[in-house]
Amino acid sequence: MEKSHELELTQMKKLVEKLGFSTEKYGDATLMRFLIARSMDTDKASKMFVQWLKWRSSLVPNGFIADSEVPEQLQARKIFLQGFSKSGYPVMIIQGCKHFPPKDQLQFKKFVVYMLDKTIASAAKGREIGNEKLIGVLDFQNITYKNVDARALITGFQFLQAYFPERLAKCYILNMPRFFVSVWKMVSCFIEKATLEKIVILTNEDEKKTFVDEIGEETVPVEYGGKANLRAIQDVEVPHLEG
């Protein structure tokens, strides 16, 4: 840990205590994510951290979301966990053509937590450091108007920003159809600048080749120009994060 950040970390811990909460269970790497997300403003980072603690205890009281809590979402087999990129980040793929706007919004929110938690846990290998990141791939191949769900996209990105700060290394968007561009522009209004800068929309074959090269063909599925097989997230065994 850089000495230049020790002061901010100490101050943040004190401010969190003043708000009636403790940072005891969490390492400096976790707290740094909140500080970075709030431009090293200790007051804002402390409030964000406390909001996160309250949110986790409310939505994820057991510390993790079990498969049995999100059966309808898992049934679609639309999320895939592919192993690691060349840079060491776990790669999660979402196939939009298998998604339909959910009737149960609470279950969908839990599902967002399920897939993000499980992807991060795969990087942590059982013991979280706190600064693990992930790569997301949104594939819009073969989507129709029935699959369009701006609310789900906004929920996903807002959860990343508010409750999984500095977890996203990069997000690739593949095969965006022309009719979806206006939807994406609207969704983008809800995404913070720092997050938008991590999103890459692939528009031609050269960019797709760069995508395969950056991730690594051993991890990218055959469907996207690599050599791997798609692995549905529920079929991948991952230990739950401690705590």
mmCIF file of C-alpha atoms in Angstrom:
data_model
loop_
_atom_site.group_PDB
_atom_site.id
_atom_site.type_symbol
_atom_site.label_atom_id
_atom_site.label_comp_id
_atom_site.label_asym_id
_atom_site.label_seq_id
_atom_site.Cartn_x
_atom_site.Cartn_y
_atom_site.Cartn_z
ATOM 1 C CA MET A 1 0.000 0.000 0.000
ATOM 2 C CA GLU A 2 1.380 3.406 -0.984
ATOM 3 C CA LYS A 3 2.204 5.605 1.981
ATOM 4 C CA SER A 4 0.450 8.508 0.264
ATOM 5 C CA HIS A 5 -2.861 6.694 0.783
ATOM 6 C CA GLU A 6 -2.361 5.641 4.392
ATOM 7 C CA LEU A 7 -3.766 8.932 5.658
ATOM 8 C CA GLU A 8 -6.947 8.624 3.564
ATOM 9 C CA LEU A 9 -7.460 5.029 4.683
ATOM 10 C CA THR A 10 -7.041 5.924 8.354
ATOM 11 C CA GLN A 11 -9.403 8.863 7.977
ATOM 12 C CA MET A 12 -11.974 6.753 6.152
ATOM 13 C CA LYS A 13 -11.940 4.100 8.886
ATOM 14 C CA LYS A 14 -12.600 6.792 11.511
ATOM 15 C CA LEU A 15 -15.416 8.318 9.484
ATOM 16 C CA VAL A 16 -17.084 4.918 8.985
ATOM 17 C CA GLU A 17 -16.933 4.380 12.778
ATOM 18 C CA LYS A 18 -18.525 7.793 13.317
ATOM 19 C CA LEU A 19 -21.373 6.643 11.084
ATOM 20 C CA GLY A 20 -21.864 3.676 13.420
ATOM 21 C CA PHE A 21 -20.205 0.954 11.355
ATOM 22 C CA SER A 22 -16.912 -0.923 11.352
ATOM 23 C CA THR A 23 -14.279 -1.645 8.694
ATOM 24 C CA GLU A 24 -12.701 -4.381 10.833
ATOM 25 C CA LYS A 25 -13.671 -7.258 8.504
ATOM 26 C CA TYR A 26 -12.345 -5.518 5.421
ATOM 27 C CA GLY A 27 -8.793 -5.022 4.215
ATOM 28 C CA ASP A 28 -7.265 -1.844 2.845
ATOM 29 C CA ALA A 29 -7.649 -3.104 -0.744
ATOM 30 C CA THR A 30 -11.434 -3.158 -0.320
ATOM 31 C CA LEU A 31 -11.551 0.329 1.205
ATOM 32 C CA MET A 32 -9.290 1.652 -1.573
ATOM 33 C CA ARG A 33 -11.874 0.670 -4.182
ATOM 34 C CA PHE A 34 -14.383 2.999 -2.528
ATOM 35 C CA LEU A 35 -11.801 5.775 -2.200
ATOM 36 C CA ILE A 36 -10.826 5.489 -5.878
ATOM 37 C CA ALA A 37 -14.501 5.443 -6.896
ATOM 38 C CA ARG A 38 -14.978 8.727 -5.029
ATOM 39 C CA SER A 39 -11.757 10.396 -6.220
ATOM 40 C CA MET A 40 -10.049 9.891 -2.817
ATOM 41 C CA ASP A 41 -12.715 11.981 -1.054
ATOM 42 C CA THR A 42 -12.794 10.251 2.368
ATOM 43 C CA ASP A 43 -16.181 11.663 3.340
ATOM 44 C CA LYS A 44 -17.902 10.494 0.145
ATOM 45 C CA ALA A 45 -16.059 7.149 0.189
ATOM 46 C CA SER A 46 -17.113 6.507 3.802
ATOM 47 C CA LYS A 47 -20.763 7.200 3.025
ATOM 48 C CA MET A 48 -20.570 4.986 -0.058
ATOM 49 C CA PHE A 49 -19.019 2.168 1.983
ATOM 50 C CA VAL A 50 -21.743 2.413 4.668
ATOM 51 C CA GLN A 51 -24.451 2.404 1.973
ATOM 52 C CA TRP A 52 -22.851 -0.723 0.556
ATOM 53 C CA LEU A 53 -22.828 -2.432 3.991
ATOM 54 C CA LYS A 54 -26.517 -1.629 4.493
ATOM 55 C CA TRP A 55 -27.382 -2.807 0.993
ATOM 56 C CA ARG A 56 -25.495 -6.113 1.366
ATOM 57 C CA SER A 57 -27.113 -6.892 4.726
ATOM 58 C CA SER A 58 -30.551 -6.163 3.243
ATOM 59 C CA LEU A 59 -30.321 -7.907 -0.147
ATOM 60 C CA VAL A 60 -27.683 -10.549 0.637
ATOM 61 C CA PRO A 61 -28.217 -11.407 4.335
ATOM 62 C CA ASN A 62 -26.536 -14.836 4.013
ATOM 63 C CA GLY A 63 -23.419 -13.334 2.437
ATOM 64 C CA PHE A 64 -24.169 -14.925 -0.931
ATOM 65 C CA ILE A 65 -27.054 -15.620 -3.299
ATOM 66 C CA ALA A 66 -27.842 -19.332 -3.644
ATOM 67 C CA ASP A 67 -28.873 -20.899 -6.964
ATOM 68 C CA SER A 68 -32.261 -21.675 -5.392
ATOM 69 C CA GLU A 69 -32.979 -17.937 -4.992
ATOM 70 C CA VAL A 70 -32.737 -17.184 -8.720
ATOM 71 C CA PRO A 71 -34.193 -20.262 -10.499
ATOM 72 C CA GLU A 72 -35.952 -18.482 -13.386
ATOM 73 C CA GLN A 73 -32.883 -16.465 -14.319
ATOM 74 C CA LEU A 74 -30.568 -19.492 -14.196
ATOM 75 C CA GLN A 75 -32.989 -21.550 -16.251
ATOM 76 C CA ALA A 76 -32.336 -19.291 -19.253
ATOM 77 C CA ARG A 77 -28.636 -20.323 -19.259
ATOM 78 C CA LYS A 78 -27.654 -16.877 -20.525
ATOM 79 C CA ILE A 79 -24.577 -16.143 -18.358
ATOM 80 C CA PHE A 80 -21.239 -17.861 -18.931
ATOM 81 C CA LEU A 81 -18.050 -17.897 -16.858
ATOM 82 C CA GLN A 82 -15.097 -18.524 -19.123
ATOM 83 C CA GLY A 83 -11.933 -18.551 -17.038
ATOM 84 C CA PHE A 84 -9.269 -15.856 -17.164
ATOM 85 C CA SER A 85 -8.097 -13.255 -19.648
ATOM 86 C CA LYS A 86 -4.419 -12.744 -20.492
ATOM 87 C CA SER A 87 -4.380 -9.999 -17.858
ATOM 88 C CA GLY A 88 -5.702 -12.431 -15.226
ATOM 89 C CA TYR A 89 -9.305 -11.203 -14.998
ATOM 90 C CA PRO A 90 -12.256 -13.626 -14.989
ATOM 91 C CA VAL A 91 -14.412 -13.294 -18.100
ATOM 92 C CA MET A 92 -18.209 -13.287 -17.870
ATOM 93 C CA ILE A 93 -20.363 -13.438 -21.025
ATOM 94 C CA ILE A 94 -24.023 -12.400 -21.187
ATOM 95 C CA GLN A 95 -26.098 -13.527 -24.179
ATOM 96 C CA GLY A 96 -28.861 -10.971 -24.621
ATOM 97 C CA CYS A 97 -30.977 -13.137 -26.952
ATOM 98 C CA LYS A 98 -31.763 -15.450 -24.016
ATOM 99 C CA HIS A 99 -32.919 -12.631 -21.734
ATOM 100 C CA PHE A 100 -36.513 -11.467 -21.393
ATOM 101 C CA PRO A 101 -37.726 -8.641 -19.116
ATOM 102 C CA PRO A 102 -38.328 -10.291 -15.720
ATOM 103 C CA LYS A 103 -41.649 -10.220 -13.918
ATOM 104 C CA ASP A 104 -39.855 -10.547 -10.566
ATOM 105 C CA GLN A 105 -37.557 -7.520 -10.247
ATOM 106 C CA LEU A 106 -36.261 -8.560 -6.818
ATOM 107 C CA GLN A 107 -35.150 -11.936 -8.165
ATOM 108 C CA PHE A 108 -33.433 -10.173 -11.077
ATOM 109 C CA LYS A 109 -31.551 -7.861 -8.684
ATOM 110 C CA LYS A 110 -30.430 -10.902 -6.705
ATOM 111 C CA PHE A 111 -29.346 -12.503 -9.971
ATOM 112 C CA VAL A 112 -27.146 -9.501 -10.797
ATOM 113 C CA VAL A 113 -25.473 -9.940 -7.403
ATOM 114 C CA TYR A 114 -25.213 -13.703 -7.980
ATOM 115 C CA MET A 115 -23.373 -13.354 -11.278
ATOM 116 C CA LEU A 116 -21.063 -10.540 -10.148
ATOM 117 C CA ASP A 117 -20.259 -12.230 -6.822
ATOM 118 C CA LYS A 118 -19.557 -15.576 -8.476
ATOM 119 C CA THR A 119 -17.342 -14.034 -11.157
ATOM 120 C CA ILE A 120 -15.331 -12.129 -8.534
ATOM 121 C CA ALA A 121 -15.148 -15.244 -6.332
ATOM 122 C CA SER A 122 -13.629 -17.158 -9.235
ATOM 123 C CA ALA A 123 -10.794 -14.615 -9.253
ATOM 124 C CA ALA A 124 -10.417 -14.668 -5.470
ATOM 125 C CA LYS A 125 -10.003 -18.465 -5.328
ATOM 126 C CA GLY A 126 -11.654 -18.665 -1.914
ATOM 127 C CA ARG A 127 -9.897 -15.811 -0.174
ATOM 128 C CA GLU A 128 -10.653 -12.304 -1.363
ATOM 129 C CA ILE A 129 -7.951 -9.648 -1.431
ATOM 130 C CA GLY A 130 -10.509 -6.962 -2.160
ATOM 131 C CA ASN A 131 -9.262 -5.474 -5.418
ATOM 132 C CA GLU A 132 -10.295 -8.272 -7.804
ATOM 133 C CA LYS A 133 -11.718 -7.096 -11.127
ATOM 134 C CA LEU A 134 -13.700 -8.741 -13.920
ATOM 135 C CA ILE A 135 -14.237 -8.456 -17.659
ATOM 136 C CA GLY A 136 -17.812 -8.425 -18.912
ATOM 137 C CA VAL A 137 -18.914 -9.312 -22.441
ATOM 138 C CA LEU A 138 -22.406 -8.299 -23.569
ATOM 139 C CA ASP A 139 -23.408 -10.181 -26.715
ATOM 140 C CA PHE A 140 -26.455 -8.833 -28.562
ATOM 141 C CA GLN A 141 -26.361 -11.384 -31.406
ATOM 142 C CA ASN A 142 -29.877 -12.360 -32.567
ATOM 143 C CA ILE A 143 -31.720 -10.139 -30.084
ATOM 144 C CA THR A 144 -35.231 -9.053 -31.009
ATOM 145 C CA TYR A 145 -37.505 -6.404 -29.538
ATOM 146 C CA LYS A 146 -38.737 -9.032 -27.047
ATOM 147 C CA ASN A 147 -35.241 -9.195 -25.518
ATOM 148 C CA VAL A 148 -34.830 -5.441 -25.104
ATOM 149 C CA ASP A 149 -34.662 -4.557 -21.423
ATOM 150 C CA ALA A 150 -33.198 -1.132 -20.738
ATOM 151 C CA ARG A 151 -34.179 -1.426 -17.075
ATOM 152 C CA ALA A 152 -32.078 -4.576 -16.646
ATOM 153 C CA LEU A 153 -29.032 -2.931 -18.265
ATOM 154 C CA ILE A 154 -29.388 0.157 -16.081
ATOM 155 C CA THR A 155 -29.756 -2.024 -12.957
ATOM 156 C CA GLY A 156 -26.624 -3.978 -13.861
ATOM 157 C CA PHE A 157 -24.449 -0.932 -14.458
ATOM 158 C CA GLN A 158 -25.836 0.949 -11.456
ATOM 159 C CA PHE A 159 -25.122 -2.041 -9.207
ATOM 160 C CA LEU A 160 -21.570 -2.137 -10.554
ATOM 161 C CA GLN A 161 -21.111 1.559 -9.852
ATOM 162 C CA ALA A 162 -22.782 1.785 -6.442
ATOM 163 C CA TYR A 163 -22.092 -1.606 -4.900
ATOM 164 C CA PHE A 164 -19.177 -3.110 -6.846
ATOM 165 C CA PRO A 165 -16.932 -0.051 -7.252
ATOM 166 C CA GLU A 166 -13.719 -0.565 -9.236
ATOM 167 C CA ARG A 167 -14.637 -4.181 -9.985
ATOM 168 C CA LEU A 168 -15.071 -3.687 -13.740
ATOM 169 C CA ALA A 169 -11.818 -3.886 -15.675
ATOM 170 C CA LYS A 170 -13.474 -3.722 -19.093
ATOM 171 C CA CYS A 171 -16.823 -4.375 -20.768
ATOM 172 C CA TYR A 172 -17.017 -5.441 -24.402
ATOM 173 C CA ILE A 173 -20.261 -5.110 -26.355
ATOM 174 C CA LEU A 174 -20.591 -7.433 -29.348
ATOM 175 C CA ASN A 175 -23.065 -7.574 -32.237
ATOM 176 C CA MET A 176 -25.141 -4.523 -31.353
ATOM 177 C CA PRO A 177 -27.958 -4.277 -33.937
ATOM 178 C CA ARG A 178 -28.833 -0.927 -35.442
ATOM 179 C CA PHE A 179 -32.258 -0.822 -33.787
ATOM 180 C CA PHE A 180 -30.602 -1.097 -30.347
ATOM 181 C CA VAL A 181 -28.353 1.970 -30.732
ATOM 182 C CA SER A 182 -31.056 4.377 -29.489
ATOM 183 C CA VAL A 183 -31.733 2.107 -26.484
ATOM 184 C CA TRP A 184 -28.018 2.075 -25.653
ATOM 185 C CA LYS A 185 -27.824 5.889 -25.876
ATOM 186 C CA MET A 186 -30.619 6.124 -23.312
ATOM 187 C CA VAL A 187 -28.979 3.527 -21.031
ATOM 188 C CA SER A 188 -25.652 5.389 -21.313
ATOM 189 C CA CYS A 189 -27.221 8.426 -19.627
ATOM 190 C CA PHE A 190 -27.334 6.365 -16.398
ATOM 191 C CA ILE A 191 -23.712 5.236 -16.621
ATOM 192 C CA GLU A 192 -20.950 7.272 -14.991
ATOM 193 C CA LYS A 193 -18.127 8.624 -17.155
ATOM 194 C CA ALA A 194 -15.516 6.412 -15.453
ATOM 195 C CA THR A 195 -17.590 3.323 -16.291
ATOM 196 C CA LEU A 196 -18.336 4.422 -19.860
ATOM 197 C CA GLU A 197 -14.596 4.726 -20.465
ATOM 198 C CA LYS A 198 -14.251 0.995 -19.723
ATOM 199 C CA ILE A 199 -16.906 -0.003 -22.290
ATOM 200 C CA VAL A 200 -15.756 -0.982 -25.776
ATOM 201 C CA ILE A 201 -18.339 -1.471 -28.536
ATOM 202 C CA LEU A 202 -16.958 -3.756 -31.248
ATOM 203 C CA THR A 203 -18.115 -2.658 -34.701
ATOM 204 C CA ASN A 204 -15.913 -4.509 -37.220
ATOM 205 C CA GLU A 205 -13.850 -7.667 -37.749
ATOM 206 C CA ASP A 206 -10.529 -6.005 -36.858
ATOM 207 C CA GLU A 207 -11.932 -4.936 -33.477
ATOM 208 C CA LYS A 208 -13.233 -8.470 -32.877
ATOM 209 C CA LYS A 209 -9.763 -9.870 -33.605
ATOM 210 C CA THR A 210 -8.270 -7.392 -31.120
ATOM 211 C CA PHE A 211 -10.871 -8.520 -28.565
ATOM 212 C CA VAL A 212 -9.862 -12.198 -29.026
ATOM 213 C CA ASP A 213 -6.184 -11.248 -28.779
ATOM 214 C CA GLU A 214 -6.691 -9.162 -25.599
ATOM 215 C CA ILE A 215 -8.723 -11.851 -23.836
ATOM 216 C CA GLY A 216 -6.812 -14.827 -25.258
ATOM 217 C CA GLU A 217 -8.183 -17.443 -27.648
ATOM 218 C CA GLU A 218 -7.916 -20.167 -24.983
ATOM 219 C CA THR A 219 -10.567 -18.283 -22.978
ATOM 220 C CA VAL A 220 -12.739 -16.829 -25.754
ATOM 221 C CA PRO A 221 -15.457 -19.304 -26.866
ATOM 222 C CA VAL A 222 -15.469 -20.741 -30.398
ATOM 223 C CA GLU A 223 -18.622 -18.701 -31.116
ATOM 224 C CA TYR A 224 -16.576 -15.512 -30.755
ATOM 225 C CA GLY A 225 -13.443 -16.570 -32.591
ATOM 226 C CA GLY A 226 -11.594 -18.368 -29.801
ATOM 227 C CA LYS A 227 -11.001 -22.014 -28.880
ATOM 228 C CA ALA A 228 -12.977 -22.435 -25.622
ATOM 229 C CA ASN A 229 -16.394 -23.944 -24.956
ATOM 230 C CA LEU A 230 -19.140 -21.865 -23.364
ATOM 231 C CA ARG A 231 -19.570 -22.675 -19.652
ATOM 232 C CA ALA A 232 -22.882 -21.709 -18.050
ATOM 233 C CA ILE A 233 -22.209 -19.916 -14.758
ATOM 234 C CA GLN A 234 -24.285 -22.388 -12.709
ATOM 235 C CA ASP A 235 -22.142 -25.262 -14.003
ATOM 236 C CA VAL A 236 -18.916 -23.695 -12.717
ATOM 237 C CA GLU A 237 -17.914 -24.638 -9.149
ATOM 238 C CA VAL A 238 -16.615 -21.618 -7.255
ATOM 239 C CA PRO A 239 -16.056 -21.326 -3.473
ATOM 240 C CA HIS A 240 -18.069 -18.575 -1.802
ATOM 241 C CA LEU A 241 -16.109 -15.526 -0.730
ATOM 242 C CA GLU A 242 -15.173 -15.502 2.940
ATOM 243 C CA GLY A 243 -17.350 -13.152 4.945
#
